[in-house]
Tab-separated table of C-alpha atoms in Angstrom:
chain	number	residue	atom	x	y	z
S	4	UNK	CA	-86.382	-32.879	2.014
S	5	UNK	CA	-83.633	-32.849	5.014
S	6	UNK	CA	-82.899	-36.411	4.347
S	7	UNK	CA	-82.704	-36.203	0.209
S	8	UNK	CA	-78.879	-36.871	-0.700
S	9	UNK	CA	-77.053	-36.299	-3.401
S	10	UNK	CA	-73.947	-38.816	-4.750
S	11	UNK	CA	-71.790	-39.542	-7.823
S	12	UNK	CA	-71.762	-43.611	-8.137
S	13	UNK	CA	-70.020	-45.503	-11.187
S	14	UNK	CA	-72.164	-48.006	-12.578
S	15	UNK	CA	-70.523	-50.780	-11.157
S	16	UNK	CA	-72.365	-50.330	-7.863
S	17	UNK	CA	-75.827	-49.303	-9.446
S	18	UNK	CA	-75.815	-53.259	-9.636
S	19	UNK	CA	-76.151	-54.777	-6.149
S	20	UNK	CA	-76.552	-53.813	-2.182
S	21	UNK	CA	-74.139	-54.422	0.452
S	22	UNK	CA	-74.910	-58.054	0.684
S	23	UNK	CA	-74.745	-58.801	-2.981
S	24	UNK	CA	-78.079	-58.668	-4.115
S	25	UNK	CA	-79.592	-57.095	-7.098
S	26	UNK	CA	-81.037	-53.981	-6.452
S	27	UNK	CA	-84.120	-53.371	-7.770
S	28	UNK	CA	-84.982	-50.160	-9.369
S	29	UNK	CA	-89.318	-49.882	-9.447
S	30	UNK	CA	-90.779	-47.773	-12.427
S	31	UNK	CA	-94.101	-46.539	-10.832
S	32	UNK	CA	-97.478	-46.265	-13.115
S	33	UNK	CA	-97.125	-42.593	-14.230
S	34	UNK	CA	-93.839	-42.970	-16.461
S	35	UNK	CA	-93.416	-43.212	-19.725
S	36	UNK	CA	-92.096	-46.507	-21.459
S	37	UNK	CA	-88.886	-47.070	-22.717
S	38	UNK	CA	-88.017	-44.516	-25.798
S	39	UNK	CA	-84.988	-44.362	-26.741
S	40	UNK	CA	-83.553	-44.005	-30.165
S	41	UNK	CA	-80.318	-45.306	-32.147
S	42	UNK	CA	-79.045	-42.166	-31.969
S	43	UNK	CA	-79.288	-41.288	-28.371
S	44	UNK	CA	-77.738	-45.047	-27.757
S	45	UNK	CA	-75.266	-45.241	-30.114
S	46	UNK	CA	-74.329	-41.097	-28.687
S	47	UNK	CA	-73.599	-42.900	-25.329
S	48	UNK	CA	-71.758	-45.862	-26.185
S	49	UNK	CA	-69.366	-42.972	-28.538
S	50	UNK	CA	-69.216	-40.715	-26.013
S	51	UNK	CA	-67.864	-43.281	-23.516
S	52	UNK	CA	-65.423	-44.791	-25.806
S	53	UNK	CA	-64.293	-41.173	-26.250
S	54	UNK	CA	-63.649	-40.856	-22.922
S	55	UNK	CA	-61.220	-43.877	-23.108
S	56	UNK	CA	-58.898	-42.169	-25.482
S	57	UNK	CA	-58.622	-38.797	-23.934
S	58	UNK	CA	-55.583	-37.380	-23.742
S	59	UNK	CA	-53.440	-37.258	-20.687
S	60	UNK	CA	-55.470	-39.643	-18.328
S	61	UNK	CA	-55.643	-39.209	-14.725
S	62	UNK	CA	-56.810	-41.380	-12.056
S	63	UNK	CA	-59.474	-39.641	-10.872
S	64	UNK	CA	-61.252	-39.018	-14.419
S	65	UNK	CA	-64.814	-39.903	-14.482
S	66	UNK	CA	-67.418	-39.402	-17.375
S	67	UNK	CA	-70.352	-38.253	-15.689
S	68	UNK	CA	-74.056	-39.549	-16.676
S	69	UNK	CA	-77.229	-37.021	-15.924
S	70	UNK	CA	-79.301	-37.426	-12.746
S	71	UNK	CA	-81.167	-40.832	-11.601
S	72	UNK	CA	-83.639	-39.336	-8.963
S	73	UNK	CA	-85.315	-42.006	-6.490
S	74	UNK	CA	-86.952	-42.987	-3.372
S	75	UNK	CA	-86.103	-45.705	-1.458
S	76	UNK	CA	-89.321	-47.934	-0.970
S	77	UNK	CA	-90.314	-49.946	2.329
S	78	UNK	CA	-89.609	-53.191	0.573
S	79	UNK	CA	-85.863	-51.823	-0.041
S	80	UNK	CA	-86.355	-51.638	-3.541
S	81	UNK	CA	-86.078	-47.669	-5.083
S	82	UNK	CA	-88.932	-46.039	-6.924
S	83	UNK	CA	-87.460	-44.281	-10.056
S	84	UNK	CA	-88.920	-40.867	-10.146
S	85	UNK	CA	-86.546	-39.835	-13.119
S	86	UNK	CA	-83.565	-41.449	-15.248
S	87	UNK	CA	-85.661	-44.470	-16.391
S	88	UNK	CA	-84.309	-44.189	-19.637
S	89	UNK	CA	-80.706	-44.183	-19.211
S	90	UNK	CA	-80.997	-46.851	-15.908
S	91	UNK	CA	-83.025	-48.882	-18.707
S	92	UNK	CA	-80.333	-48.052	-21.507
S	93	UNK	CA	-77.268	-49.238	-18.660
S	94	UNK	CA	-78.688	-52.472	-17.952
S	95	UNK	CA	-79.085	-53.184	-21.421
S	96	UNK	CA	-75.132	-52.763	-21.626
S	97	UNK	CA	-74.436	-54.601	-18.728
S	98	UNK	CA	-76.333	-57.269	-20.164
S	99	UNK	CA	-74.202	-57.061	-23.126
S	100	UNK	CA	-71.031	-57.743	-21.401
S	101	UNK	CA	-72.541	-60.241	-19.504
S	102	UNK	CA	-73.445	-62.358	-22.628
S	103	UNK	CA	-70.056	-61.904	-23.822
S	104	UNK	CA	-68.917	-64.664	-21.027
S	105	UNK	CA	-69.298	-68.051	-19.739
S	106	UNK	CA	-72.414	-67.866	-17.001
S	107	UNK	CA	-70.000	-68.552	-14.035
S	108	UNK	CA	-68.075	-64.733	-14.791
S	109	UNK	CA	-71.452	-63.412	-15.430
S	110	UNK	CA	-72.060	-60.227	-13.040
S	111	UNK	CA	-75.040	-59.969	-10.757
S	112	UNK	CA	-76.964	-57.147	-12.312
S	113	UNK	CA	-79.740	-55.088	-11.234
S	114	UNK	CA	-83.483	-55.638	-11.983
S	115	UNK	CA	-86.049	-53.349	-12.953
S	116	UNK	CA	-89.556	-53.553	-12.139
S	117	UNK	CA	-92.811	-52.037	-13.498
S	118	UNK	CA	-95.776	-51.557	-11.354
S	119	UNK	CA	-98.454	-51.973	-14.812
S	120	UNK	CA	-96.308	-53.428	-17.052
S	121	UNK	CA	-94.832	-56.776	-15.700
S	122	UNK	CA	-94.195	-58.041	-19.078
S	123	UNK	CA	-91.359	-55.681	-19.745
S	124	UNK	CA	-89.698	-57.589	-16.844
S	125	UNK	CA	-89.504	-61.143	-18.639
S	126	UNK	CA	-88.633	-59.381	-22.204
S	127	UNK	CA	-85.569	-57.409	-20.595
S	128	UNK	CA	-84.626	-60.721	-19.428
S	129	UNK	CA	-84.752	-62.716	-23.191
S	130	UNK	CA	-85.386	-60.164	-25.483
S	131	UNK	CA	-86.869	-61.076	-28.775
S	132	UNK	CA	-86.841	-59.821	-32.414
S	133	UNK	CA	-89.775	-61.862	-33.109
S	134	UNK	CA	-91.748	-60.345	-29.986
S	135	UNK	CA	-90.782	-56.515	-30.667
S	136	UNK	CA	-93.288	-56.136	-33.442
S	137	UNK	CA	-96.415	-57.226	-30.909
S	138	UNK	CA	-95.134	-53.754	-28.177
S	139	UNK	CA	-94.241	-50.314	-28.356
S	140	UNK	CA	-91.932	-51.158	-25.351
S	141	UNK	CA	-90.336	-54.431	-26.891
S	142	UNK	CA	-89.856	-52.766	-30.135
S	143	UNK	CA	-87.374	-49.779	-28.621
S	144	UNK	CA	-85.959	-52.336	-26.315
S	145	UNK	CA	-84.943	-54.916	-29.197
S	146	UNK	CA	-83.530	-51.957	-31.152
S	147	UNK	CA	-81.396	-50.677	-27.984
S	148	UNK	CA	-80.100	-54.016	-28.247
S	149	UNK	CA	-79.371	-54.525	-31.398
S	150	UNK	CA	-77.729	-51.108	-31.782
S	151	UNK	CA	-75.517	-52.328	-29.000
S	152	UNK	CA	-74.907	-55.257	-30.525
S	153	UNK	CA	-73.438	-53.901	-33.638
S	154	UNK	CA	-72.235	-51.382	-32.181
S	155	UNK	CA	-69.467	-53.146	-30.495
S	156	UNK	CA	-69.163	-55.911	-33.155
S	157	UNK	CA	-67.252	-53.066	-34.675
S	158	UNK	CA	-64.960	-52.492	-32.361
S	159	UNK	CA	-64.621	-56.018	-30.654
S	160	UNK	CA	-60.713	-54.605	-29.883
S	161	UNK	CA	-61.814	-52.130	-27.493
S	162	UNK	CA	-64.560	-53.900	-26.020
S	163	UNK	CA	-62.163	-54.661	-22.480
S	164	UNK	CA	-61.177	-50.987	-22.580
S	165	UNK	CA	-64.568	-49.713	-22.725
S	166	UNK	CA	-66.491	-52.217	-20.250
S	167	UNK	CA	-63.777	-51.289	-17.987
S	168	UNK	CA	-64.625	-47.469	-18.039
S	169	UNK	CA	-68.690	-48.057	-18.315
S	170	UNK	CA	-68.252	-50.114	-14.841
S	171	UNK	CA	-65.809	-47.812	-13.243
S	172	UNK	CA	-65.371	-44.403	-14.585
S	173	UNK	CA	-68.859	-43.885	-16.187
S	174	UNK	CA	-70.347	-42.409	-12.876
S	175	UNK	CA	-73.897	-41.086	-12.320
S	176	UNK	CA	-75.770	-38.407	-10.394
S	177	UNK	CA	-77.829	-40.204	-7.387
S	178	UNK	CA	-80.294	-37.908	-6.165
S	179	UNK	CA	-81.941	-39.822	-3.662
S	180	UNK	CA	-85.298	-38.106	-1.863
S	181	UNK	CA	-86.274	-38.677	1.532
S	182	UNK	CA	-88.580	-41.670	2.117
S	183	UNK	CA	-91.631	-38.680	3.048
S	184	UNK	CA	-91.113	-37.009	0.134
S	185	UNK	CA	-94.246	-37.215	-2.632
S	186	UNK	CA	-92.840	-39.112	-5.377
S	187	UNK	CA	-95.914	-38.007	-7.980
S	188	UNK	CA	-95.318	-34.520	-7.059
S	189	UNK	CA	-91.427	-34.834	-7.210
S	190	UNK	CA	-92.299	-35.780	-10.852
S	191	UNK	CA	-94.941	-33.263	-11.929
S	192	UNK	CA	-92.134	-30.654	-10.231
S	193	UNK	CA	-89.711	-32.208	-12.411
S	194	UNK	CA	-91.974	-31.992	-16.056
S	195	UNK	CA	-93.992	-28.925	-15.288
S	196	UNK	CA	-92.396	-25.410	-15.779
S	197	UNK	CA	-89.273	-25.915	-16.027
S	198	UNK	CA	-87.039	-23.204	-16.588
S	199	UNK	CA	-83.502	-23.611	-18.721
S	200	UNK	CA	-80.284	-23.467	-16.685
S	201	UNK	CA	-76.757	-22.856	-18.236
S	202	UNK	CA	-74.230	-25.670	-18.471
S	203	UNK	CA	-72.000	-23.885	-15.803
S	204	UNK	CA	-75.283	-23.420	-13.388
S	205	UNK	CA	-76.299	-27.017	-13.536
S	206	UNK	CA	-72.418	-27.724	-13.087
S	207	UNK	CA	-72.445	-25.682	-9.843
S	208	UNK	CA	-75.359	-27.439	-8.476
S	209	UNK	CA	-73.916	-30.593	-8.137
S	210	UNK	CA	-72.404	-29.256	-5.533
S	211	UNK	CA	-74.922	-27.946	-3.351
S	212	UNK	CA	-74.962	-28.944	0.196
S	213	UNK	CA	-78.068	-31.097	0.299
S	214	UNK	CA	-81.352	-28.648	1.352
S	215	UNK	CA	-82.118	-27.512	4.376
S	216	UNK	CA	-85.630	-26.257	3.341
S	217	UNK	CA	-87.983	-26.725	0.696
S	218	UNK	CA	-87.260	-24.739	-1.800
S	219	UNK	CA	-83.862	-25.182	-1.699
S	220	UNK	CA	-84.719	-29.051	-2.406
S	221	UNK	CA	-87.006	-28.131	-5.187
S	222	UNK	CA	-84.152	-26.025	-6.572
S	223	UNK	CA	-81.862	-29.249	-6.755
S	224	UNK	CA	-84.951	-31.466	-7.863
S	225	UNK	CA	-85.435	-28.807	-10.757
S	226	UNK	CA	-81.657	-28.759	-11.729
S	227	UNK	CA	-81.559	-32.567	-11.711
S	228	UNK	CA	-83.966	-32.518	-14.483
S	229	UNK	CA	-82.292	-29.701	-16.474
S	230	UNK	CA	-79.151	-31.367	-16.870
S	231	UNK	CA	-81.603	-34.720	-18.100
S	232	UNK	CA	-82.707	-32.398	-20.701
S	233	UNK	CA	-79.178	-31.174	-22.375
């Protein structure tokens, strides 16, 4: 793992590469589909607009979102070994704000693929009340939608305040593996045995030089996931 990396990156460049192309985020055959609840979305979308009216502001602020851990694929695109929820639960936002203007101000936004379930592909694109009943996956989808939705129909004079922190300030952890590293045993190290951390431990290991052996890589791996599971 001497090439894994770790980075803080606001959303805003989650989006597209160097050349202004989407990047595309590939959600291999052994994860889960998309789960998650009202609560967990609507906890995000509070706990960002929280961050907007903290007191005494300063420049560097950041809210910080729990690890996306990946390996970057031959075709360019990056395998998503953890953090599909949340990179799901992101783009759904983005889309949000996107809908709210005229297609010419429309953002270029990432894509996510799925290597067994291409379908999911189309419905993030138009999702569909209608459809949600006929898929496990469409039915969480629609509701992270519509809880978005509503959401910010209730607070439709904050909505600049807030898309400006979610694309700037609203950072998350990139954990990036090397492109040798075993992406299937990445994961099972990830959901197999883990042991709890403290707050102030997982805190600390953001900071760790990146490893210069193995176990110090499946240290950082391990603490990646523990902060997932707060």
């Amino acid at each position: 793992m001497n090439d894994s990396k770790i980075l803080l990156k606001p959303v805003y460049d989650l989006r597209v590469d160097a050349d202004n192309n989407p990047l595309r985020y590939h959600i291999p055959a052994y994860q889960r589909g998309y789960r998650w609840t009202i609560t967990q979305v609507t906890q995000l979308l509070d706990d960002i607009r929280e961050f907007t009216k903290r007191e005494s502001p300063q420049p560097e602020d950041f809210y910080c979102l729990q690890p996306l851990v990946l390996r970057e694929r031959a075709d360019g695109s990056y395998e998503v070994i953890d953090g599909q929820q949340r990179l799901t639960t992101l783009l759904l936002i983005l889309r949000h704000f996107n809908e709210r203007l005229a297609s010419r101000f429309q953002q270029t936004l990432y894509c996510i693929e799925y290597a067994t379930r291409p379908e999911l592909e189309e419905f993030l694109e138009n999702t569909s009340a209608e459809q949600a009943a006929s898929n496990i996956d469409f039915f969480h989808i629609n509701q992270a939608v519509e809880t978005i939705s509503a959401w910010f129909e209730q607070r439709e004079s904050e909505v600049e305040v807030i898309k400006d922190a979610f694309l700037n300030k609203v950072k998350i952890i990139w954990f990036q593996l090397s492109p040798e590293d075993n992406a299937v045993a990445a994961f099972t190290r990830l959901n197999v045995g883990k042991i709890p951390l403290t707050n102030g431990e997982l805190i600390r290991a953001l900071f760790l030089k990146r490893g210069k052996d193995k176990a110090a890589g499946a240290l950082q791996l391990r603490i990646a996931h523990e902060w997932d599971t707060i």
